[in-house]
Amino acid sequence: MHTSILSFRARADVALSDPKLKLAIDRTTGTAERKRAAALAAFPQFDAARDRGKRIKDHVIEHFDHYLLEFERNAIASGAQVHWASTADEASRIVVDLCRKANAKRVTRVKSMLGEEIGLPHALDAAGIERVETDLAEHIVQLGGDRPSHIVWPSMHRTREQVSEMFKQAHRVPHTEETIEAMVDSARRELRDKFLSADVSISGANFLLADTGATCTVTNEGNAELTTSPPRMHIVTAGIEKLVPSLPHAFALLRLLVRSATGADVTQYTTFHCGPKKPGDLDGPEEFHIVLVDNGRTKMLAEAGLREMLRCIRCGACMNHCVVFRQMGGHAYGGTYPGPMGAVLTPVFDGLEQTRDLPHACTLNGKCQEVCPVDIPLPTLLRGWRDRSWREGLEPAAMRFGMGIFTFVASRPWLYKLGASVAVRAMRLFGRGGRIRSMPGLGAWTEHRDFPAPEGRTFMARYASGEGRQK
Ligand code: SF4
């Protein structure tokens, strides 16, 4: 999955001009923020759990080689077949080849952002294999011909009114009542027989348990069980950073993941898969494959400035609390992963040259790190990308020129004071009722919102007059 060809600014413009999108984002992120706050208020051990989660992930990162080999050994012992993919293309090719080997006409998928990352939906469609997304939100994304716009709520860019319309157009027996329950029933009727008639199931994994070779997937709809039990082949695709030493470590991280993602104490379903169907089992796949995907992760491991990103457990809290994401949603970021974590990860996958704008889509207010359940220093990592972009000469000439002027002015206090006072006067001139609606040089800001006009005296003037100093 590569970033879309429109530039970041063009995508952001499209998003900011869509009032229905803003309504959909506000509804979802507002609810997520409230629920997370309530969950944390009822869980006073959160800080201790966060420290533990961070230590678990750091320990695995330090001993990646050991745990990867242990996982592979135990997975094979359980009857699984393990495949290694170093790139996204290689990973999707392995999955498509396995589907062909199984003569698959129809595959069911249970939500996996890694599948999006490796371009699996497109690869399956191109191979002529019918792909059925079983997660309700992914089903909405598939009907709309979209991409997910959030890692936990992939269809958050749609209002319920839009979804109702889509279901009426696409479902064989659509709902007649305008309630959420009736819409869910409509999706259930549409999907149920497809679950049962799929040849292959493809799932993601939230954790890979090294000591048993098992995989763990959490869902709120129970579709992991329903998707993976009937077909004769089950393929798990997982990034190698999903490793944990053992079950207690997975549970320690689950306590953080669920509260941070949905504000619940536990997910509705926590599903473990360990090898194919065994003699005496009533159901389960005859073949069980695990595709372990690198796709830039070992590169992150080797770079001190990106290593901490491997702690990410994909909870989505950073984007729910990000002032930039909450204005424009996930599609504007262009890649698979949106929000602050996406702005760090997308340059790893697609190259900094193509994604240089993303690390700038941030006010560096620090909220993302504050809410991150494994304490990833996202603002520092974003600043690291900005720094590299500058050093590699990727910033446009206008930006370099502007920064050169700023450096010249800022390093001469008399000139800085003069410049600041001229700028403040100019802004007062353009201000009406305390707001600036348009002003030369501020177009990128005022195109979609007002800018507060300066009021009263400047900080420098107040400081010079001794105001606020202790007597
Ligand atoms: S960076 Fe932190 S907050 Fe964001 S998705 Fe990853 S774990 Fe969650």
Short mmCIF file of C-alpha atoms and ligand atoms in Angstrom, two decimals:
data_model
loop_
_atom_site.label_atom_id
_atom_site.label_comp_id
_atom_site.label_asym_id
_atom_site.label_seq_id
_atom_site.Cartn_x
_atom_site.Cartn_y
_atom_site.Cartn_z
CA MET A 1 0.00 0.00 0.00
CA HIS A 2 1.62 3.24 -1.05
CA THR A 3 0.59 6.80 -0.31
CA SER A 4 -2.01 8.12 -2.74
CA ILE A 5 -0.76 10.25 -5.61
CA LEU A 6 -2.52 13.45 -4.55
CA SER A 7 -0.26 15.61 -2.40
CA PHE A 8 -0.91 15.77 1.32
CA ARG A 9 -2.12 19.37 1.04
CA ALA A 10 -4.56 18.50 -1.73
CA ARG A 11 -5.93 15.56 0.30
CA ALA A 12 -6.21 17.75 3.41
CA ASP A 13 -8.08 20.40 1.38
CA VAL A 14 -10.57 17.80 0.16
CA ALA A 15 -11.12 16.54 3.71
CA LEU A 16 -11.46 19.99 5.27
CA SER A 17 -14.11 20.97 2.73
CA ASP A 18 -16.40 18.06 3.65
CA PRO A 19 -18.81 18.93 6.51
CA LYS A 20 -20.21 15.38 6.68
CA LEU A 21 -16.71 14.05 7.23
CA LYS A 22 -16.17 16.51 10.06
CA LEU A 23 -19.43 15.40 11.67
CA ALA A 24 -18.41 11.72 11.40
CA ILE A 25 -14.94 12.39 12.85
CA ASP A 26 -16.32 14.47 15.73
CA ARG A 27 -18.83 11.79 16.67
CA THR A 28 -16.26 8.97 16.75
CA THR A 29 -13.22 10.68 18.25
CA GLY A 30 -15.38 12.50 20.82
CA THR A 31 -16.88 9.20 21.98
CA ALA A 32 -13.46 7.52 22.00
CA GLU A 33 -11.95 10.28 24.07
CA ARG A 34 -14.77 10.20 26.64
CA LYS A 35 -14.75 6.41 26.93
CA ARG A 36 -10.97 6.21 27.32
CA ALA A 37 -11.06 8.86 30.06
CA ALA A 38 -13.79 6.94 31.92
CA ALA A 39 -11.90 3.64 31.55
CA LEU A 40 -8.72 5.15 32.95
CA ALA A 41 -10.57 6.80 35.83
CA ALA A 42 -11.80 3.33 36.81
CA PHE A 43 -8.32 1.79 36.44
CA PRO A 44 -5.94 3.55 38.86
CA GLN A 45 -3.15 1.08 38.04
CA PHE A 46 -2.91 2.43 34.51
CA ASP A 47 0.46 4.17 34.98
CA ALA A 48 2.03 1.03 36.46
CA ALA A 49 0.50 -1.08 33.67
CA ARG A 50 1.89 1.39 31.13
CA ASP A 51 5.39 1.08 32.59
CA ARG A 52 5.12 -2.68 32.47
CA GLY A 53 3.83 -2.66 28.88
CA LYS A 54 6.69 -0.46 27.81
CA ARG A 55 9.24 -2.72 29.52
CA ILE A 56 7.77 -5.84 27.88
CA LYS A 57 7.97 -4.31 24.42
CA ASP A 58 11.49 -2.95 25.01
CA HIS A 59 12.65 -6.35 26.23
CA VAL A 60 11.35 -8.04 23.07
CA ILE A 61 12.92 -5.36 20.88
CA GLU A 62 16.27 -5.99 22.60
CA HIS A 63 15.98 -9.75 22.02
CA PHE A 64 14.14 -9.86 18.70
CA ASP A 65 16.32 -12.59 17.18
CA HIS A 66 15.79 -14.88 20.17
CA TYR A 67 11.99 -14.50 20.30
CA LEU A 68 11.48 -14.69 16.55
CA LEU A 69 13.28 -18.02 16.36
CA GLU A 70 11.50 -19.31 19.46
CA PHE A 71 8.15 -18.36 17.95
CA GLU A 72 8.97 -20.03 14.64
CA ARG A 73 10.15 -23.23 16.34
CA ASN A 74 7.02 -23.52 18.49
CA ALA A 75 4.64 -22.58 15.69
CA ILE A 76 6.11 -25.32 13.48
CA ALA A 77 5.88 -27.77 16.40
CA SER A 78 2.16 -26.95 16.66
CA GLY A 79 1.67 -27.86 12.98
CA ALA A 80 1.78 -24.36 11.48
CA GLN A 81 3.76 -23.48 8.35
CA VAL A 82 5.79 -20.32 8.83
CA HIS A 83 6.69 -17.98 5.95
CA TRP A 84 9.03 -14.99 6.09
CA ALA A 85 8.39 -11.89 3.97
CA SER A 86 10.87 -9.05 3.86
CA THR A 87 8.72 -6.69 1.77
CA ALA A 88 5.03 -5.87 1.37
CA ASP A 89 4.97 -7.28 -2.17
CA GLU A 90 6.57 -10.52 -1.06
CA ALA A 91 4.04 -10.88 1.77
CA SER A 92 0.99 -10.38 -0.46
CA ARG A 93 2.49 -12.70 -3.10
CA ILE A 94 2.90 -15.47 -0.50
CA VAL A 95 -0.73 -15.07 0.58
CA VAL A 96 -2.08 -15.04 -2.98
CA ASP A 97 0.03 -18.12 -3.89
CA LEU A 98 -1.33 -19.98 -0.87
CA CYS A 99 -4.89 -19.06 -1.88
CA ARG A 100 -4.23 -20.32 -5.41
CA LYS A 101 -2.73 -23.53 -4.05
CA ALA A 102 -5.97 -24.05 -2.12
CA ASN A 103 -7.99 -23.34 -5.30
CA ALA A 104 -9.71 -20.58 -3.41
CA LYS A 105 -12.63 -18.85 -5.09
CA ARG A 106 -13.72 -16.96 -2.00
CA VAL A 107 -11.68 -15.80 1.01
CA THR A 108 -12.93 -14.19 4.20
CA ARG A 109 -10.81 -11.62 5.97
CA VAL A 110 -10.96 -10.53 9.56
CA LYS A 111 -9.64 -7.05 10.05
CA SER A 112 -5.92 -6.63 9.70
CA MET A 113 -4.25 -3.29 9.12
CA LEU A 114 -1.19 -5.26 8.10
CA GLY A 115 -3.22 -6.65 5.19
CA GLU A 116 -3.79 -3.04 4.09
CA GLU A 117 -0.11 -2.25 4.62
CA ILE A 118 0.99 -5.05 2.28
CA GLY A 119 -1.69 -4.22 -0.31
CA LEU A 120 -3.49 -7.52 0.17
CA PRO A 121 -7.03 -6.40 -0.77
CA HIS A 122 -5.76 -5.18 -4.13
CA ALA A 123 -3.60 -8.31 -4.69
CA LEU A 124 -6.57 -10.62 -4.01
CA ASP A 125 -8.87 -8.58 -6.26
CA ALA A 126 -6.23 -8.61 -9.03
CA ALA A 127 -5.91 -12.39 -8.70
CA GLY A 128 -9.68 -12.75 -9.26
CA ILE A 129 -10.29 -14.16 -5.78
CA GLU A 130 -13.52 -12.98 -4.16
CA ARG A 131 -12.64 -11.12 -0.97
CA VAL A 132 -15.22 -10.84 1.80
CA GLU A 133 -14.44 -8.39 4.58
CA THR A 134 -16.20 -9.72 7.69
CA ASP A 135 -15.53 -6.92 10.15
CA LEU A 136 -18.63 -4.69 10.06
CA ALA A 137 -16.60 -1.52 9.55
CA GLU A 138 -14.41 -3.19 6.90
CA HIS A 139 -17.60 -4.39 5.18
CA ILE A 140 -18.68 -0.73 4.99
CA VAL A 141 -15.25 0.24 3.63
CA GLN A 142 -15.46 -2.51 1.00
CA LEU A 143 -18.98 -1.48 -0.09
CA GLY A 144 -17.82 2.13 -0.43
CA GLY A 145 -14.72 1.14 -2.43
CA ASP A 146 -12.70 3.11 0.17
CA ARG A 147 -9.67 2.55 2.30
CA PRO A 148 -9.86 2.42 6.12
CA SER A 149 -9.56 5.87 7.68
CA HIS A 150 -8.75 4.76 11.24
CA ILE A 151 -6.94 1.70 12.57
CA VAL A 152 -9.69 0.81 15.07
CA TRP A 153 -12.75 2.34 13.37
CA PRO A 154 -11.92 1.88 9.68
CA SER A 155 -15.23 3.38 8.49
CA MET A 156 -15.29 6.37 10.83
CA HIS A 157 -15.40 8.67 7.78
CA ARG A 158 -19.00 7.56 7.11
CA THR A 159 -21.99 8.86 9.02
CA ARG A 160 -24.62 6.31 10.01
CA GLU A 161 -26.99 7.96 7.54
CA GLN A 162 -24.52 7.29 4.70
CA VAL A 163 -24.04 3.69 5.85
CA SER A 164 -27.80 3.15 5.92
CA GLU A 165 -28.02 4.31 2.30
CA MET A 166 -25.12 2.05 1.25
CA PHE A 167 -26.68 -1.02 2.87
CA LYS A 168 -30.01 -0.33 1.16
CA GLN A 169 -28.28 -0.18 -2.21
CA ALA A 170 -26.03 -3.23 -1.74
CA HIS A 171 -27.69 -5.78 0.53
CA ARG A 172 -29.99 -8.50 -0.80
CA VAL A 173 -32.46 -8.07 2.09
CA PRO A 174 -31.85 -4.55 3.39
CA HIS A 175 -33.16 -3.10 6.65
CA THR A 176 -36.43 -1.20 6.76
CA GLU A 177 -36.11 0.42 10.19
CA GLU A 178 -33.57 3.24 10.64
CA THR A 179 -31.86 1.82 13.70
CA ILE A 180 -28.29 0.63 14.26
CA GLU A 181 -29.63 -2.82 15.27
CA ALA A 182 -31.58 -3.16 12.02
CA MET A 183 -28.51 -2.18 10.01
CA VAL A 184 -26.34 -4.72 11.86
CA ASP A 185 -28.98 -7.39 11.16
CA SER A 186 -28.89 -6.47 7.50
CA ALA A 187 -25.08 -6.94 7.39
CA ARG A 188 -25.40 -10.22 9.28
CA ARG A 189 -27.92 -11.58 6.76
CA GLU A 190 -25.66 -10.49 3.92
CA LEU A 191 -22.47 -12.00 5.31
CA ARG A 192 -23.54 -15.16 7.15
CA ASP A 193 -23.55 -17.63 4.23
CA LYS A 194 -20.28 -16.19 2.94
CA PHE A 195 -18.57 -17.03 6.23
CA LEU A 196 -19.63 -20.62 5.79
CA SER A 197 -18.73 -21.02 2.13
CA ALA A 198 -15.22 -19.48 2.11
CA ASP A 199 -12.27 -21.64 1.03
CA VAL A 200 -9.59 -19.70 2.90
CA SER A 201 -9.64 -17.30 5.85
CA ILE A 202 -7.07 -14.55 6.37
CA SER A 203 -6.63 -12.87 9.72
CA GLY A 204 -4.24 -10.49 11.39
CA ALA A 205 -2.79 -10.93 14.87
CA ASN A 206 -2.48 -8.57 17.81
CA PHE A 207 0.15 -10.73 19.48
CA LEU A 208 2.48 -13.61 18.56
CA LEU A 209 3.25 -15.75 21.61
CA ALA A 210 6.85 -16.99 21.39
CA ASP A 211 6.62 -19.74 24.01
CA THR A 212 3.74 -21.58 22.31
CA GLY A 213 3.80 -20.38 18.69
CA ALA A 214 0.17 -19.26 19.10
CA THR A 215 -1.35 -16.10 17.62
CA CYS A 216 -3.84 -13.85 19.42
CA THR A 217 -6.49 -11.72 17.72
CA VAL A 218 -8.99 -9.43 19.43
CA THR A 219 -12.34 -8.44 17.95
CA ASN A 220 -15.59 -7.00 19.22
CA GLU A 221 -17.81 -8.92 16.83
CA GLY A 222 -16.62 -12.51 17.21
CA ASN A 223 -15.80 -12.64 13.53
CA ALA A 224 -12.29 -14.00 14.16
CA GLU A 225 -13.79 -17.33 15.29
CA LEU A 226 -16.47 -17.38 12.64
CA THR A 227 -14.05 -16.45 9.88
CA THR A 228 -11.26 -18.86 10.72
CA SER A 229 -13.16 -22.01 11.75
CA PRO A 230 -15.04 -23.20 8.63
CA PRO A 231 -12.48 -22.79 5.77
CA ARG A 232 -9.93 -25.54 5.13
CA MET A 233 -7.00 -23.09 5.18
CA HIS A 234 -6.26 -20.25 7.60
CA ILE A 235 -3.52 -17.70 6.88
CA VAL A 236 -2.31 -15.29 9.58
CA THR A 237 -0.38 -12.23 8.47
CA ALA A 238 1.50 -10.40 11.20
CA GLY A 239 4.25 -7.83 11.56
CA ILE A 240 7.22 -9.16 13.47
CA GLU A 241 6.81 -6.44 16.13
CA LYS A 242 3.73 -8.32 17.42
CA LEU A 243 5.96 -10.75 19.33
CA VAL A 244 5.59 -11.19 23.09
CA PRO A 245 7.38 -13.80 25.22
CA SER A 246 4.26 -15.55 26.60
CA LEU A 247 0.57 -15.37 27.48
CA PRO A 248 0.90 -13.24 30.68
CA HIS A 249 2.78 -10.65 28.63
CA ALA A 250 0.01 -10.61 26.02
CA PHE A 251 -2.57 -10.08 28.78
CA ALA A 252 -0.50 -7.26 30.30
CA LEU A 253 -0.59 -5.48 26.93
CA LEU A 254 -4.26 -6.31 26.35
CA ARG A 255 -5.19 -4.37 29.51
CA LEU A 256 -3.63 -1.31 27.89
CA LEU A 257 -4.76 -1.93 24.33
CA VAL A 258 -8.47 -2.32 25.00
CA ARG A 259 -8.83 0.63 27.38
CA SER A 260 -6.86 2.89 25.07
CA ALA A 261 -8.65 1.75 21.91
CA THR A 262 -12.32 1.54 22.86
CA GLY A 263 -12.50 2.45 26.54
CA ALA A 264 -13.77 -1.03 27.44
CA ASP A 265 -12.22 -3.13 30.22
CA VAL A 266 -11.90 -6.16 27.96
CA THR A 267 -12.60 -6.87 24.32
CA GLN A 268 -15.67 -8.94 23.58
CA TYR A 269 -13.61 -11.71 21.99
CA THR A 270 -9.95 -12.68 22.46
CA THR A 271 -9.13 -15.51 20.06
CA PHE A 272 -6.05 -17.73 20.13
CA HIS A 273 -4.96 -19.90 17.21
CA CYS A 274 -2.34 -22.58 17.66
CA GLY A 275 -1.74 -24.77 14.63
CA PRO A 276 -4.30 -26.50 12.40
CA LYS A 277 -7.18 -28.76 13.39
CA LYS A 278 -5.99 -31.70 15.52
CA PRO A 279 -7.45 -35.23 15.57
CA GLY A 280 -10.66 -35.08 17.58
CA ASP A 281 -11.24 -31.34 16.97
CA LEU A 282 -14.76 -30.61 15.75
CA ASP A 283 -13.72 -27.75 13.52
CA GLY A 284 -10.75 -25.66 12.43
CA PRO A 285 -8.57 -25.42 9.33
CA GLU A 286 -6.63 -28.35 7.89
CA GLU A 287 -3.75 -26.02 6.99
CA PHE A 288 -2.52 -23.16 9.15
CA HIS A 289 0.01 -20.67 7.75
CA ILE A 290 1.70 -17.72 9.43
CA VAL A 291 3.29 -15.03 7.27
CA LEU A 292 5.79 -12.99 9.32
CA VAL A 293 6.27 -9.60 7.72
CA ASP A 294 9.29 -7.33 8.07
CA ASN A 295 8.56 -4.53 5.57
CA GLY A 296 10.91 -1.98 7.14
CA ARG A 297 10.68 -3.17 10.75
CA THR A 298 14.27 -4.41 10.99
CA LYS A 299 15.33 -1.08 9.49
CA MET A 300 13.49 0.61 12.38
CA LEU A 301 15.19 -1.74 14.80
CA ALA A 302 18.57 -0.59 13.56
CA GLU A 303 17.77 3.12 13.86
CA ALA A 304 17.77 4.66 17.31
CA GLY A 305 15.39 7.41 16.14
CA LEU A 306 12.68 4.93 15.06
CA ARG A 307 13.22 1.92 17.29
CA GLU A 308 10.70 3.03 19.91
CA MET A 309 7.96 2.99 17.27
CA LEU A 310 8.19 -0.82 17.33
CA ARG A 311 6.46 -0.66 20.72
CA CYS A 312 3.21 0.44 19.01
CA ILE A 313 0.26 -1.85 19.81
CA ARG A 314 -2.03 -0.13 17.26
CA CYS A 315 -4.61 1.18 19.75
CA GLY A 316 -5.44 4.39 17.86
CA ALA A 317 -5.44 6.61 20.98
CA CYS A 318 -2.85 8.98 19.50
CA MET A 319 -5.08 9.78 16.52
CA ASN A 320 -8.25 10.12 18.63
CA HIS A 321 -6.53 12.88 20.61
CA CYS A 322 -4.65 14.54 17.74
CA VAL A 323 -5.87 18.06 16.86
CA VAL A 324 -4.76 17.60 13.25
CA PHE A 325 -6.35 14.16 12.75
CA ARG A 326 -9.58 15.43 14.31
CA GLN A 327 -9.85 18.12 11.68
CA MET A 328 -9.30 16.06 8.56
CA GLY A 329 -9.56 12.32 9.39
CA GLY A 330 -7.38 9.49 8.18
CA HIS A 331 -7.55 9.55 4.37
CA ALA A 332 -5.70 12.85 4.17
CA TYR A 333 -2.55 11.10 5.44
CA GLY A 334 -2.51 9.02 2.28
CA GLY A 335 -0.91 5.87 3.73
CA THR A 336 -2.26 2.86 5.60
CA TYR A 337 -1.69 4.30 9.06
CA PRO A 338 -3.04 7.79 9.82
CA GLY A 339 -2.55 10.23 12.67
CA PRO A 340 0.68 10.73 14.60
CA MET A 341 1.72 7.07 14.46
CA GLY A 342 1.06 7.04 10.72
CA ALA A 343 3.11 10.19 10.23
CA VAL A 344 6.03 8.32 11.81
CA LEU A 345 5.46 4.99 10.03
CA THR A 346 4.49 6.02 6.50
CA PRO A 347 7.92 7.50 5.66
CA VAL A 348 9.42 4.13 6.69
CA PHE A 349 7.19 2.24 4.24
CA ASP A 350 6.96 4.71 1.37
CA GLY A 351 10.15 6.74 1.68
CA LEU A 352 10.61 10.21 3.15
CA GLU A 353 10.85 11.98 -0.19
CA GLN A 354 7.28 11.04 -1.08
CA THR A 355 5.84 11.59 2.41
CA ARG A 356 7.86 14.56 3.61
CA ASP A 357 4.73 16.59 4.51
CA LEU A 358 3.44 14.07 7.08
CA PRO A 359 5.89 14.80 9.92
CA HIS A 360 4.93 18.47 9.48
CA ALA A 361 1.23 17.69 10.02
CA CYS A 362 1.71 18.10 13.74
CA THR A 363 1.58 20.94 16.27
CA LEU A 364 4.00 19.09 18.59
CA ASN A 365 1.59 19.65 21.49
CA GLY A 366 2.59 16.28 22.96
CA LYS A 367 -0.94 14.93 23.55
CA CYS A 368 -0.24 11.81 21.48
CA GLN A 369 2.65 10.74 23.68
CA GLU A 370 0.64 11.56 26.80
CA VAL A 371 -2.14 9.14 25.81
CA CYS A 372 0.07 6.46 24.22
CA PRO A 373 -0.21 3.32 26.39
CA VAL A 374 3.41 2.34 25.71
CA ASP A 375 4.82 5.87 25.98
CA ILE A 376 6.14 6.27 22.45
CA PRO A 377 7.75 9.72 22.10
CA LEU A 378 5.85 10.52 18.90
CA PRO A 379 6.68 14.26 18.82
CA THR A 380 10.41 13.45 19.13
CA LEU A 381 10.19 10.87 16.34
CA LEU A 382 8.33 13.35 14.13
CA ARG A 383 10.97 15.99 14.81
CA GLY A 384 13.57 13.39 13.84
CA TRP A 385 11.92 12.98 10.41
CA ARG A 386 11.77 16.77 9.97
CA ASP A 387 15.43 17.01 10.83
CA ARG A 388 16.33 14.28 8.35
CA SER A 389 14.20 15.87 5.65
CA TRP A 390 16.11 19.11 6.17
CA ARG A 391 19.52 17.43 6.16
CA GLU A 392 18.71 15.46 3.01
CA GLY A 393 17.65 18.66 1.21
CA LEU A 394 14.04 17.50 0.72
CA GLU A 395 12.39 20.71 1.95
CA PRO A 396 11.31 23.00 -0.92
CA ALA A 397 13.43 26.02 -1.79
CA ALA A 398 10.77 28.44 -0.46
CA MET A 399 10.85 26.73 2.95
CA ARG A 400 14.67 26.77 3.07
CA PHE A 401 14.69 30.43 2.07
CA GLY A 402 12.05 31.29 4.69
CA MET A 403 13.92 29.42 7.43
CA GLY A 404 17.14 31.14 6.38
CA ILE A 405 15.48 34.54 6.83
CA PHE A 406 13.97 33.48 10.15
CA THR A 407 17.38 32.29 11.42
CA PHE A 408 18.96 35.57 10.36
CA VAL A 409 16.25 37.62 12.11
CA ALA A 410 15.91 35.43 15.21
CA SER A 411 19.63 35.57 15.91
CA ARG A 412 19.55 39.41 15.96
CA PRO A 413 17.28 40.51 18.87
CA TRP A 414 16.83 44.11 17.67
CA LEU A 415 15.76 42.88 14.24
CA TYR A 416 13.49 40.21 15.73
CA LYS A 417 11.74 42.85 17.92
CA LEU A 418 11.29 45.14 14.94
CA GLY A 419 9.95 42.30 12.76
CA ALA A 420 7.57 41.10 15.50
CA SER A 421 6.20 44.56 16.08
CA VAL A 422 5.59 45.10 12.33
CA ALA A 423 3.91 41.68 12.04
CA VAL A 424 1.66 42.33 15.04
CA ARG A 425 0.59 45.72 13.67
CA ALA A 426 -0.16 44.17 10.28
CA MET A 427 -2.23 41.43 11.90
CA ARG A 428 -4.20 43.99 13.92
CA LEU A 429 -4.91 45.81 10.69
CA PHE A 430 -6.44 42.69 9.14
CA GLY A 431 -8.31 41.63 12.31
CA ARG A 432 -12.10 42.11 12.52
CA GLY A 433 -13.94 41.28 15.74
CA GLY A 434 -10.85 39.58 17.15
CA ARG A 435 -10.43 37.26 14.11
CA ILE A 436 -8.40 37.39 10.93
CA ARG A 437 -10.43 35.91 8.08
CA SER A 438 -7.80 36.41 5.40
CA MET A 439 -4.40 37.98 5.17
CA PRO A 440 -1.51 37.75 2.69
CA GLY A 441 0.92 35.06 3.88
CA LEU A 442 -1.66 33.37 6.14
CA GLY A 443 -3.68 31.77 3.32
CA ALA A 444 -2.86 28.16 4.26
CA TRP A 445 -4.34 28.83 7.69
CA THR A 446 -7.28 31.11 6.93
CA GLU A 447 -8.56 29.08 3.99
CA HIS A 448 -10.36 26.71 6.35
CA ARG A 449 -10.53 28.62 9.67
CA ASP A 450 -10.02 32.05 11.22
CA PHE A 451 -6.82 33.13 12.91
CA PRO A 452 -7.08 34.96 16.26
CA ALA A 453 -6.04 38.60 15.89
CA PRO A 454 -3.45 39.79 18.43
CA GLU A 455 -4.92 41.72 21.32
CA GLY A 456 -3.34 44.07 23.89
CA ARG A 457 0.38 44.58 24.11
CA THR A 458 2.97 42.04 22.98
CA PHE A 459 4.77 39.80 25.47
CA MET A 460 8.03 41.65 24.78
CA ALA A 461 6.43 45.03 25.51
CA ARG A 462 4.84 43.76 28.72
CA TYR A 463 8.09 42.14 29.83
CA ALA A 464 10.08 45.32 29.11
CA SER A 465 7.65 47.34 31.23
CA GLY A 466 8.23 44.98 34.16
CA GLU A 467 4.65 43.67 34.15
CA GLY A 468 4.23 40.40 36.04
CA ARG A 469 7.75 40.41 37.54
CA GLN A 470 8.05 39.50 41.20
CA LYS A 471 8.70 42.48 43.41
S1 SF4 B 1 1.59 5.12 18.83
FE1 SF4 B 1 0.82 4.63 20.89
S2 SF4 B 1 -1.20 5.63 20.95
FE2 SF4 B 1 -0.61 5.52 18.77
S3 SF4 B 1 -1.52 3.62 18.02
FE3 SF4 B 1 0.58 3.13 18.68
S4 SF4 B 1 0.36 2.44 20.81
FE4 SF4 B 1 -1.53 3.50 20.29
#
